[in-house]
PDB file of C-alpha atoms in Angstrom:
ATOM      1  CA  MET O  18     -22.909 126.951  84.100  1.00  0.00           C
ATOM      2  CA  LEU O  19     -26.346 125.362  84.066  1.00  0.00           C
ATOM      3  CA  ASP O  20     -26.883 121.658  84.444  1.00  0.00           C
ATOM      4  CA  GLU O  21     -29.982 119.665  83.536  1.00  0.00           C
ATOM      5  CA  THR O  22     -31.604 120.170  86.963  1.00  0.00           C
ATOM      6  CA  ASP O  23     -31.147 123.956  86.650  1.00  0.00           C
ATOM      7  CA  ARG O  24     -32.722 123.888  83.194  1.00  0.00           C
ATOM      8  CA  GLN O  25     -35.673 121.833  84.423  1.00  0.00           C
ATOM      9  CA  LEU O  26     -36.124 124.175  87.403  1.00  0.00           C
ATOM     10  CA  ILE O  27     -36.206 127.192  85.086  1.00  0.00           C
ATOM     11  CA  ALA O  28     -38.680 125.443  82.775  1.00  0.00           C
ATOM     12  CA  LEU O  29     -40.996 124.684  85.710  1.00  0.00           C
ATOM     13  CA  LEU O  30     -40.828 128.283  86.931  1.00  0.00           C
ATOM     14  CA  ARG O  31     -41.614 129.562  83.440  1.00  0.00           C
ATOM     15  CA  THR O  32     -44.878 127.642  83.487  1.00  0.00           C
ATOM     16  CA  ASP O  33     -45.720 128.652  87.080  1.00  0.00           C
ATOM     17  CA  ALA O  34     -43.445 131.141  88.846  1.00  0.00           C
ATOM     18  CA  ARG O  35     -45.472 130.642  92.044  1.00  0.00           C
ATOM     19  CA  MET O  36     -44.981 126.877  92.249  1.00  0.00           C
ATOM     20  CA  PRO O  37     -44.146 125.960  95.872  1.00  0.00           C
ATOM     21  CA  LEU O  38     -40.647 124.699  96.668  1.00  0.00           C
ATOM     22  CA  ALA O  39     -42.067 121.357  97.822  1.00  0.00           C
ATOM     23  CA  LYS O  40     -43.778 120.794  94.479  1.00  0.00           C
ATOM     24  CA  LEU O  41     -40.666 121.880  92.550  1.00  0.00           C
ATOM     25  CA  ALA O  42     -38.582 119.464  94.635  1.00  0.00           C
ATOM     26  CA  ALA O  43     -41.004 116.571  94.113  1.00  0.00           C
ATOM     27  CA  THR O  44     -41.166 117.165  90.363  1.00  0.00           C
ATOM     28  CA  LEU O  45     -37.371 117.386  90.071  1.00  0.00           C
ATOM     29  CA  GLY O  46     -36.730 114.474  92.425  1.00  0.00           C
ATOM     30  CA  VAL O  47     -34.560 116.520  94.800  1.00  0.00           C
ATOM     31  CA  THR O  48     -34.969 117.992  98.298  1.00  0.00           C
ATOM     32  CA  ARG O  49     -36.537 121.374  99.106  1.00  0.00           C
ATOM     33  CA  ALA O  50     -33.116 122.515 100.346  1.00  0.00           C
ATOM     34  CA  THR O  51     -31.580 121.652  96.978  1.00  0.00           C
ATOM     35  CA  VAL O  52     -34.262 123.616  95.115  1.00  0.00           C
ATOM     36  CA  ARG O  53     -33.816 126.612  97.459  1.00  0.00           C
ATOM     37  CA  ALA O  54     -30.010 126.542  97.060  1.00  0.00           C
ATOM     38  CA  ARG O  55     -30.221 126.267  93.273  1.00  0.00           C
ATOM     39  CA  LEU O  56     -32.830 128.997  93.036  1.00  0.00           C
ATOM     40  CA  ASP O  57     -30.766 131.303  95.256  1.00  0.00           C
ATOM     41  CA  ARG O  58     -27.697 130.617  93.089  1.00  0.00           C
ATOM     42  CA  LEU O  59     -29.626 131.291  89.864  1.00  0.00           C
ATOM     43  CA  VAL O  60     -30.907 134.599  91.237  1.00  0.00           C
ATOM     44  CA  THR O  61     -27.532 135.661  92.710  1.00  0.00           C
ATOM     45  CA  SER O  62     -25.696 134.843  89.472  1.00  0.00           C
ATOM     46  CA  GLY O  63     -28.214 136.817  87.407  1.00  0.00           C
ATOM     47  CA  VAL O  64     -29.508 133.863  85.396  1.00  0.00           C
ATOM     48  CA  VAL O  65     -32.950 134.426  86.922  1.00  0.00           C
ATOM     49  CA  THR O  66     -33.634 138.151  87.022  1.00  0.00           C
ATOM     50  CA  GLY O  67     -37.138 138.114  88.431  1.00  0.00           C
ATOM     51  CA  PHE O  68     -40.454 136.417  88.740  1.00  0.00           C
ATOM     52  CA  THR O  69     -43.628 137.438  86.991  1.00  0.00           C
ATOM     53  CA  VAL O  70     -47.362 137.154  87.145  1.00  0.00           C
ATOM     54  CA  THR O  71     -49.513 136.245  84.168  1.00  0.00           C
ATOM     55  CA  VAL O  72     -52.976 137.769  84.165  1.00  0.00           C
ATOM     56  CA  ARG O  73     -56.016 136.904  82.126  1.00  0.00           C
ATOM     57  CA  ASP O  74     -56.982 139.235  79.312  1.00  0.00           C
ATOM     58  CA  LEU O  75     -58.823 142.180  80.776  1.00  0.00           C
ATOM     59  CA  GLN O  76     -60.644 142.638  77.480  1.00  0.00           C
ATOM     60  CA  PRO O  77     -61.370 139.055  76.426  1.00  0.00           C
ATOM     61  CA  ASP O  78     -63.245 140.187  73.317  1.00  0.00           C
ATOM     62  CA  GLY O  79     -60.515 142.583  72.197  1.00  0.00           C
ATOM     63  CA  VAL O  80     -58.402 142.165  69.091  1.00  0.00           C
ATOM     64  CA  ARG O  81     -54.676 141.584  69.446  1.00  0.00           C
ATOM     65  CA  ALA O  82     -52.288 141.510  66.507  1.00  0.00           C
ATOM     66  CA  VAL O  83     -48.701 141.801  65.380  1.00  0.00           C
ATOM     67  CA  THR O  84     -47.850 144.134  62.507  1.00  0.00           C
ATOM     68  CA  LEU O  85     -44.598 143.791  60.586  1.00  0.00           C
ATOM     69  CA  ILE O  86     -43.530 147.092  59.047  1.00  0.00           C
ATOM     70  CA  GLU O  87     -41.053 147.904  56.287  1.00  0.00           C
ATOM     71  CA  VAL O  88     -39.698 151.451  56.453  1.00  0.00           C
ATOM     72  CA  ASP O  89     -38.923 153.383  53.276  1.00  0.00           C
ATOM     73  CA  GLY O  90     -35.396 154.779  53.226  1.00  0.00           C
ATOM     74  CA  ARG O  91     -34.201 156.593  56.316  1.00  0.00           C
ATOM     75  CA  HIS O  92     -37.540 157.290  57.923  1.00  0.00           C
ATOM     76  CA  ALA O  93     -37.209 154.816  60.799  1.00  0.00           C
ATOM     77  CA  GLU O  94     -36.977 157.388  63.597  1.00  0.00           C
ATOM     78  CA  SER O  95     -39.957 159.450  62.388  1.00  0.00           C
ATOM     79  CA  VAL O  96     -42.029 156.297  61.819  1.00  0.00           C
ATOM     80  CA  ILE O  97     -41.194 155.034  65.328  1.00  0.00           C
ATOM     81  CA  ARG O  98     -42.151 158.422  66.815  1.00  0.00           C
ATOM     82  CA  ARG O  99     -45.517 158.372  65.025  1.00  0.00           C
ATOM     83  CA  LEU O 100     -46.231 154.756  65.953  1.00  0.00           C
ATOM     84  CA  SER O 101     -45.240 155.412  69.584  1.00  0.00           C
ATOM     85  CA  GLY O 102     -47.951 158.054  69.755  1.00  0.00           C
ATOM     86  CA  LEU O 103     -50.709 155.558  68.944  1.00  0.00           C
ATOM     87  CA  PRO O 104     -52.197 154.266  72.227  1.00  0.00           C
ATOM     88  CA  GLU O 105     -53.347 151.013  70.590  1.00  0.00           C
ATOM     89  CA  ILE O 106     -49.727 149.989  70.030  1.00  0.00           C
ATOM     90  CA  ARG O 107     -48.597 148.153  73.154  1.00  0.00           C
ATOM     91  CA  ALA O 108     -44.955 147.626  72.134  1.00  0.00           C
ATOM     92  CA  LEU O 109     -42.581 148.426  69.286  1.00  0.00           C
ATOM     93  CA  HIS O 110     -39.489 146.448  68.369  1.00  0.00           C
ATOM     94  CA  THR O 111     -36.871 147.208  65.747  1.00  0.00           C
ATOM     95  CA  THR O 112     -35.662 144.092  63.981  1.00  0.00           C
ATOM     96  CA  ASN O 113     -33.483 142.852  61.159  1.00  0.00           C
ATOM     97  CA  GLY O 114     -34.374 141.124  57.924  1.00  0.00           C
ATOM     98  CA  ARG O 115     -37.170 142.087  55.544  1.00  0.00           C
ATOM     99  CA  TRP O 116     -39.182 143.933  58.213  1.00  0.00           C
ATOM    100  CA  ASP O 117     -37.774 146.905  60.102  1.00  0.00           C
ATOM    101  CA  ILE O 118     -40.327 147.236  62.914  1.00  0.00           C
ATOM    102  CA  VAL O 119     -42.672 144.873  64.750  1.00  0.00           C
ATOM    103  CA  ALA O 120     -45.685 146.465  66.444  1.00  0.00           C
ATOM    104  CA  GLU O 121     -47.826 144.706  69.035  1.00  0.00           C
ATOM    105  CA  ILE O 122     -51.427 145.949  68.765  1.00  0.00           C
ATOM    106  CA  GLU O 123     -54.455 145.708  71.040  1.00  0.00           C
ATOM    107  CA  VAL O 124     -57.848 147.264  70.265  1.00  0.00           C
ATOM    108  CA  PRO O 125     -61.383 146.656  71.564  1.00  0.00           C
ATOM    109  CA  THR O 126     -63.138 145.829  68.273  1.00  0.00           C
ATOM    110  CA  LEU O 127     -62.549 144.811  64.657  1.00  0.00           C
ATOM    111  CA  GLY O 128     -63.768 148.249  63.601  1.00  0.00           C
ATOM    112  CA  ASP O 129     -61.061 149.851  65.745  1.00  0.00           C
ATOM    113  CA  PHE O 130     -58.559 147.392  64.293  1.00  0.00           C
ATOM    114  CA  ASP O 131     -59.511 148.367  60.735  1.00  0.00           C
ATOM    115  CA  ALA O 132     -59.223 152.073  61.564  1.00  0.00           C
ATOM    116  CA  LEU O 133     -55.810 151.590  63.203  1.00  0.00           C
ATOM    117  CA  LEU O 134     -54.461 149.689  60.183  1.00  0.00           C
ATOM    118  CA  ARG O 135     -55.590 152.536  57.905  1.00  0.00           C
ATOM    119  CA  THR O 136     -53.829 155.028  60.193  1.00  0.00           C
ATOM    120  CA  ILE O 137     -50.614 152.996  60.209  1.00  0.00           C
ATOM    121  CA  ARG O 138     -50.590 152.589  56.419  1.00  0.00           C
ATOM    122  CA  GLN O 139     -50.900 156.369  55.969  1.00  0.00           C
ATOM    123  CA  ILE O 140     -47.780 157.194  57.991  1.00  0.00           C
ATOM    124  CA  ASP O 141     -45.119 158.736  55.764  1.00  0.00           C
ATOM    125  CA  GLY O 142     -42.131 156.436  55.469  1.00  0.00           C
ATOM    126  CA  ILE O 143     -43.982 153.130  55.742  1.00  0.00           C
ATOM    127  CA  ALA O 144     -43.334 151.198  52.543  1.00  0.00           C
ATOM    128  CA  ASN O 145     -45.164 147.981  53.380  1.00  0.00           C
ATOM    129  CA  SER O 146     -46.801 146.126  56.246  1.00  0.00           C
ATOM    130  CA  GLU O 147     -48.191 142.716  57.080  1.00  0.00           C
ATOM    131  CA  THR O 148     -50.505 142.066  60.009  1.00  0.00           C
ATOM    132  CA  SER O 149     -51.481 138.853  61.767  1.00  0.00           C
ATOM    133  CA  ILE O 150     -54.284 138.696  64.300  1.00  0.00           C
ATOM    134  CA  LEU O 151     -53.381 136.683  67.393  1.00  0.00           C
ATOM    135  CA  LEU O 152     -56.056 134.006  67.774  1.00  0.00           C
ATOM    136  CA  ALA O 153     -55.206 131.836  70.781  1.00  0.00           C
ATOM    137  CA  ALA O 154     -52.508 132.103  73.432  1.00  0.00           C
ATOM    138  CA  ARG O 155     -50.465 129.039  74.306  1.00  0.00           C
ATOM    139  CA  LYS O 156     -48.527 128.733  77.508  1.00  0.00           C
ATOM    140  CA  GLY O 157     -44.811 128.433  77.127  1.00  0.00           C
ATOM    141  CA  GLY O 158     -41.436 129.729  78.141  1.00  0.00           C
TER     142      GLY O 158
END
């Protein structure tokens, strides 16, 4: 069971997973030993499953977007196979609700973006799609 200190510790690590124990302790108002013990417990119990690194965009001028896709009938598996073969699609997620698939897209230019959208719309089994370009990233958990 997580208490408020555990939740605050997790929130701090989400913003900077490399924050030193001393800084975590000072921010939380506890000792370094307390932070270490809590962190060890969170890892051992499986609440914290790992630590990550956030890197800057390697292509700062690239175009990133999210495409919501509605699949016609029972074509989900064939649509997913086709989409998975497109190197510009970084991740695919099946979902519930109006949209069946969410695709994360990254391309170098707007021209490439336009061409990819045309390719996606021509895939048999796609009934509808809606795409939003990602403009600015915000840090968060």
